[in-house]
Structures are given as C-alpha cells and as structure tokens.
mmCIF file of C-alpha atoms in Angstrom:
data_model
loop_
_atom_site.group_PDB
_atom_site.id
_atom_site.type_symbol
_atom_site.label_atom_id
_atom_site.label_comp_id
_atom_site.label_asym_id
_atom_site.label_seq_id
_atom_site.Cartn_x
_atom_site.Cartn_y
_atom_site.Cartn_z
ATOM 1 C CA UNK A 1 74.431 122.028 75.598
ATOM 2 C CA UNK A 2 74.066 124.114 78.783
ATOM 3 C CA UNK A 3 71.306 126.565 77.936
ATOM 4 C CA UNK A 4 70.152 127.552 81.444
ATOM 5 C CA UNK A 5 73.577 127.576 83.062
ATOM 6 C CA UNK A 6 75.985 130.494 83.106
ATOM 7 C CA UNK A 7 79.235 129.819 81.334
ATOM 8 C CA UNK A 8 82.185 132.018 82.192
ATOM 9 C CA UNK A 9 84.847 132.300 79.507
ATOM 10 C CA UNK A 10 88.116 133.564 80.947
ATOM 11 C CA UNK A 11 91.073 134.722 78.891
ATOM 12 C CA UNK A 12 94.169 134.629 81.090
ATOM 13 C CA UNK A 13 97.331 136.662 80.744
ATOM 14 C CA UNK A 14 100.091 137.401 83.202
ATOM 15 C CA UNK A 15 98.438 140.672 84.242
ATOM 16 C CA UNK A 16 94.702 140.232 83.594
ATOM 17 C CA UNK A 17 91.706 137.957 83.660
ATOM 18 C CA UNK A 18 89.179 138.916 80.978
ATOM 19 C CA UNK A 19 85.841 137.396 81.926
ATOM 20 C CA UNK A 20 82.750 137.019 79.751
ATOM 21 C CA UNK A 21 79.501 135.665 81.239
ATOM 22 C CA UNK A 22 77.164 133.876 78.820
ATOM 23 C CA UNK A 23 74.184 134.199 78.291
ATOM 24 C CA UNK A 24 74.173 137.518 80.192
ATOM 25 C CA UNK A 25 76.704 139.003 77.790
ATOM 26 C CA UNK A 26 78.512 140.750 80.609
ATOM 27 C CA UNK A 27 82.266 141.325 80.269
ATOM 28 C CA UNK A 28 84.783 142.544 82.819
ATOM 29 C CA UNK A 29 88.526 142.777 83.252
ATOM 30 C CA UNK A 30 90.172 141.857 86.546
ATOM 31 C CA UNK A 31 93.764 141.664 87.655
ATOM 32 C CA UNK A 32 95.429 138.262 87.623
ATOM 33 C CA UNK A 33 96.269 138.354 91.299
ATOM 34 C CA UNK A 34 94.736 137.124 94.541
ATOM 35 C CA UNK A 35 91.986 139.784 94.459
ATOM 36 C CA UNK A 36 91.020 139.145 90.837
ATOM 37 C CA UNK A 37 91.052 135.393 91.322
ATOM 38 C CA UNK A 38 88.875 135.715 94.434
ATOM 39 C CA UNK A 39 86.391 137.852 92.470
ATOM 40 C CA UNK A 40 86.205 135.301 89.624
ATOM 41 C CA UNK A 41 85.802 132.423 92.072
ATOM 42 C CA UNK A 42 83.028 134.271 93.930
ATOM 43 C CA UNK A 43 81.274 135.121 90.666
ATOM 44 C CA UNK A 44 81.444 131.510 89.451
ATOM 45 C CA UNK A 45 80.171 130.196 92.792
ATOM 46 C CA UNK A 46 77.338 132.739 92.980
ATOM 47 C CA UNK A 47 76.106 131.884 89.486
ATOM 48 C CA UNK A 48 76.967 128.160 89.727
ATOM 49 C CA UNK A 49 78.826 128.723 86.472
ATOM 50 C CA UNK A 50 80.767 126.353 84.308
ATOM 51 C CA UNK A 51 84.143 128.024 83.771
ATOM 52 C CA UNK A 52 86.085 127.662 80.525
ATOM 53 C CA UNK A 53 89.693 128.808 80.396
ATOM 54 C CA UNK A 54 92.392 128.387 77.777
ATOM 55 C CA UNK A 55 95.503 126.507 78.856
ATOM 56 C CA UNK A 56 98.086 129.241 79.428
ATOM 57 C CA UNK A 57 100.506 127.719 81.923
ATOM 58 C CA UNK A 58 101.941 129.053 84.145
ATOM 59 C CA UNK A 59 99.485 131.991 84.206
ATOM 60 C CA UNK A 60 96.416 129.767 84.611
ATOM 61 C CA UNK A 61 97.695 127.780 87.598
ATOM 62 C CA UNK A 62 96.663 130.124 90.467
ATOM 63 C CA UNK A 63 93.130 130.393 89.049
ATOM 64 C CA UNK A 64 92.906 126.620 88.559
ATOM 65 C CA UNK A 65 94.012 125.988 92.155
ATOM 66 C CA UNK A 66 91.392 128.485 93.411
ATOM 67 C CA UNK A 67 88.608 126.919 91.313
ATOM 68 C CA UNK A 68 89.566 123.474 92.597
ATOM 69 C CA UNK A 69 89.688 124.670 96.219
ATOM 70 C CA UNK A 70 86.201 126.163 95.820
ATOM 71 C CA UNK A 71 84.876 122.933 94.308
ATOM 72 C CA UNK A 72 83.898 124.669 91.068
ATOM 73 C CA UNK A 73 83.545 122.930 87.710
ATOM 74 C CA UNK A 74 85.830 124.133 84.930
ATOM 75 C CA UNK A 75 87.319 123.088 81.610
ATOM 76 C CA UNK A 76 90.893 123.876 80.617
ATOM 77 C CA UNK A 77 90.632 124.174 76.827
ATOM 78 C CA UNK A 78 93.293 123.165 74.349
ATOM 79 C CA UNK A 79 94.381 126.470 72.728
ATOM 80 C CA UNK A 80 94.411 125.054 69.191
ATOM 81 C CA UNK A 81 90.907 123.598 69.513
ATOM 82 C CA UNK A 82 89.594 126.817 71.005
ATOM 83 C CA UNK A 83 91.143 128.832 68.139
ATOM 84 C CA UNK A 84 89.655 126.402 65.575
ATOM 85 C CA UNK A 85 86.243 126.899 67.196
ATOM 86 C CA UNK A 86 86.681 130.673 67.052
ATOM 87 C CA UNK A 87 87.513 130.530 63.334
ATOM 88 C CA UNK A 88 84.490 128.324 62.642
ATOM 89 C CA UNK A 89 82.275 130.783 64.534
ATOM 90 C CA UNK A 90 83.688 133.735 62.597
ATOM 91 C CA UNK A 91 85.424 135.254 65.625
ATOM 92 C CA UNK A 92 88.605 136.222 63.801
ATOM 93 C CA UNK A 93 89.732 139.174 65.925
ATOM 94 C CA UNK A 94 92.353 138.263 68.498
ATOM 95 C CA UNK A 95 91.844 140.394 71.602
ATOM 96 C CA UNK A 96 91.522 139.352 75.221
ATOM 97 C CA UNK A 97 87.867 140.399 75.373
ATOM 98 C CA UNK A 98 87.011 138.524 72.161
ATOM 99 C CA UNK A 99 88.872 135.437 73.414
ATOM 100 C CA UNK A 100 86.905 135.483 76.686
ATOM 101 C CA UNK A 101 83.621 135.685 74.732
ATOM 102 C CA UNK A 102 84.749 132.924 72.403
ATOM 103 C CA UNK A 103 85.645 130.653 75.354
ATOM 104 C CA UNK A 104 82.184 131.208 76.870
ATOM 105 C CA UNK A 105 80.544 130.350 73.539
ATOM 106 C CA UNK A 106 82.841 127.313 73.221
ATOM 107 C CA UNK A 107 81.628 126.081 76.606
ATOM 108 C CA UNK A 108 78.013 126.679 75.613
ATOM 109 C CA UNK A 109 78.135 125.109 72.159
ATOM 110 C CA UNK A 110 80.071 121.943 72.993
ATOM 111 C CA UNK A 111 79.672 119.295 75.674
ATOM 112 C CA UNK A 112 83.037 119.905 77.326
ATOM 113 C CA UNK A 113 84.269 117.581 80.010
ATOM 114 C CA UNK A 114 85.224 119.153 83.317
ATOM 115 C CA UNK A 115 88.957 119.135 83.930
ATOM 116 C CA UNK A 116 89.994 116.669 86.599
ATOM 117 C CA UNK A 117 91.991 117.798 89.603
ATOM 118 C CA UNK A 118 95.737 117.281 89.280
ATOM 119 C CA UNK A 119 97.681 115.923 92.249
ATOM 120 C CA UNK A 120 100.100 118.445 93.825
ATOM 121 C CA UNK A 121 103.024 116.049 93.349
ATOM 122 C CA UNK A 122 102.279 115.873 89.632
ATOM 123 C CA UNK A 123 102.168 119.664 89.391
ATOM 124 C CA UNK A 124 105.547 119.884 91.103
ATOM 125 C CA UNK A 125 106.987 117.303 88.710
ATOM 126 C CA UNK A 126 105.568 119.171 85.707
ATOM 127 C CA UNK A 127 107.221 122.353 86.969
ATOM 128 C CA UNK A 128 110.566 120.618 87.371
ATOM 129 C CA UNK A 129 110.389 119.063 83.889
ATOM 130 C CA UNK A 130 109.469 122.428 82.391
ATOM 131 C CA UNK A 131 112.397 124.139 84.119
ATOM 132 C CA UNK A 132 114.786 121.385 82.990
ATOM 133 C CA UNK A 133 113.613 121.838 79.385
ATOM 134 C CA UNK A 134 114.291 125.569 79.666
ATOM 135 C CA UNK A 135 117.812 124.996 80.987
ATOM 136 C CA UNK A 136 118.613 122.432 78.265
ATOM 137 C CA UNK A 137 117.460 124.898 75.594
ATOM 138 C CA UNK A 138 119.552 127.688 77.130
ATOM 139 C CA UNK A 139 122.648 125.429 77.219
ATOM 140 C CA UNK A 140 122.137 124.489 73.574
ATOM 141 C CA UNK A 141 121.781 128.131 72.541
ATOM 142 C CA UNK A 142 124.911 129.078 74.466
ATOM 143 C CA UNK A 143 126.914 126.307 72.787
ATOM 144 C CA UNK A 144 125.848 127.622 69.383
ATOM 145 C CA UNK A 145 126.866 131.170 70.366
ATOM 146 C CA UNK A 146 130.280 129.970 71.566
ATOM 147 C CA UNK A 147 130.971 128.215 68.261
ATOM 148 C CA UNK A 148 130.324 131.427 66.357
ATOM 149 C CA UNK A 149 132.326 133.648 68.741
ATOM 150 C CA UNK A 150 134.701 135.858 66.759
ATOM 151 C CA UNK A 151 136.800 137.019 69.721
ATOM 152 C CA UNK A 152 139.044 134.146 70.939
ATOM 153 C CA UNK A 153 139.551 135.710 74.365
ATOM 154 C CA UNK A 154 135.763 135.815 75.000
ATOM 155 C CA UNK A 155 135.338 132.222 73.828
ATOM 156 C CA UNK A 156 138.184 131.107 76.066
ATOM 157 C CA UNK A 157 136.814 132.877 79.164
ATOM 158 C CA UNK A 158 133.240 131.647 78.687
ATOM 159 C CA UNK A 159 134.235 128.041 77.984
ATOM 160 C CA UNK A 160 135.855 127.638 81.404
#
C-alpha cells in the first residue's frame, strides 16, 4: 500500500482526461490533447505520483507514450477488475469524475504492478490487427445485408 505517495487516477475519454489526486482529494478535468497530456505528465512528475489509468485503447495511447517518455510509473488497469473494485468499494455511480477517484483508490488499496513499456513495433502490429478485425467485421455485416436485400437491382450493383 502506498500511503505517502500520491496516486493519480485518470479516467480517459476521447475528449477529456479526468484526474483525481489521492490523498489530496483534488480533481480536475483536462482536454485529451497535447496540452492536457503535458499537464498530467508535469503533475505526475512534480508529485512523483503513481498513475493509474483504465485501458481505453486507442484513447489511452498518447498519454501512455507521454508517461513512458517522461520515465513515469503507471498501471494500465483491466476495466473489468477496476469496475469490480468500484462495486466492492460501494462506488456505484458511473461518471468520469467518480471513475477517476475510483482508479486512484484502486492504486492506493492494491499493490499494482507498473505497466511495462511496449515496443513500438508491437504497438504498430496491434494497430494493424485491430484494423483488420474491424474490416473483417464490416465485410461480414455487409454480406448479411446483401442476403436480405429486397431490391434485386441494388443487390446486383453492390455485389460487383
């Protein structure tokens, strides 16, 4: 348990970074862009904080790269485990601010391992695999739509 160390819980969305600093109890909302990420990185470095984020790829990737570049220690939490922790702690509301607080408490209550740096080539491969999965799912959905097409002329044109 990290009693004397600041733990930053960060809830990440496409637009925002909701940050909660424990034990200070200070919350803030920043934009999920270069300026917001720089502010979070500076805050974590200044306080020598352990950062806990929930895995929200692809939205978490720029922050992760910045934390790694700054040499900061962080944990990328499994969303299901973090939600189970929140339920056990009685944090049932589901808002960005509550999630940030919950992630900070999660990092304080449990001995979480720091996330290891991922090689850039592996990140690129993960991105390619993810994109391939998306394209396969889109092709499957389109095949289903074509089978149920009621207008023969549309089915004929789209099957070419």
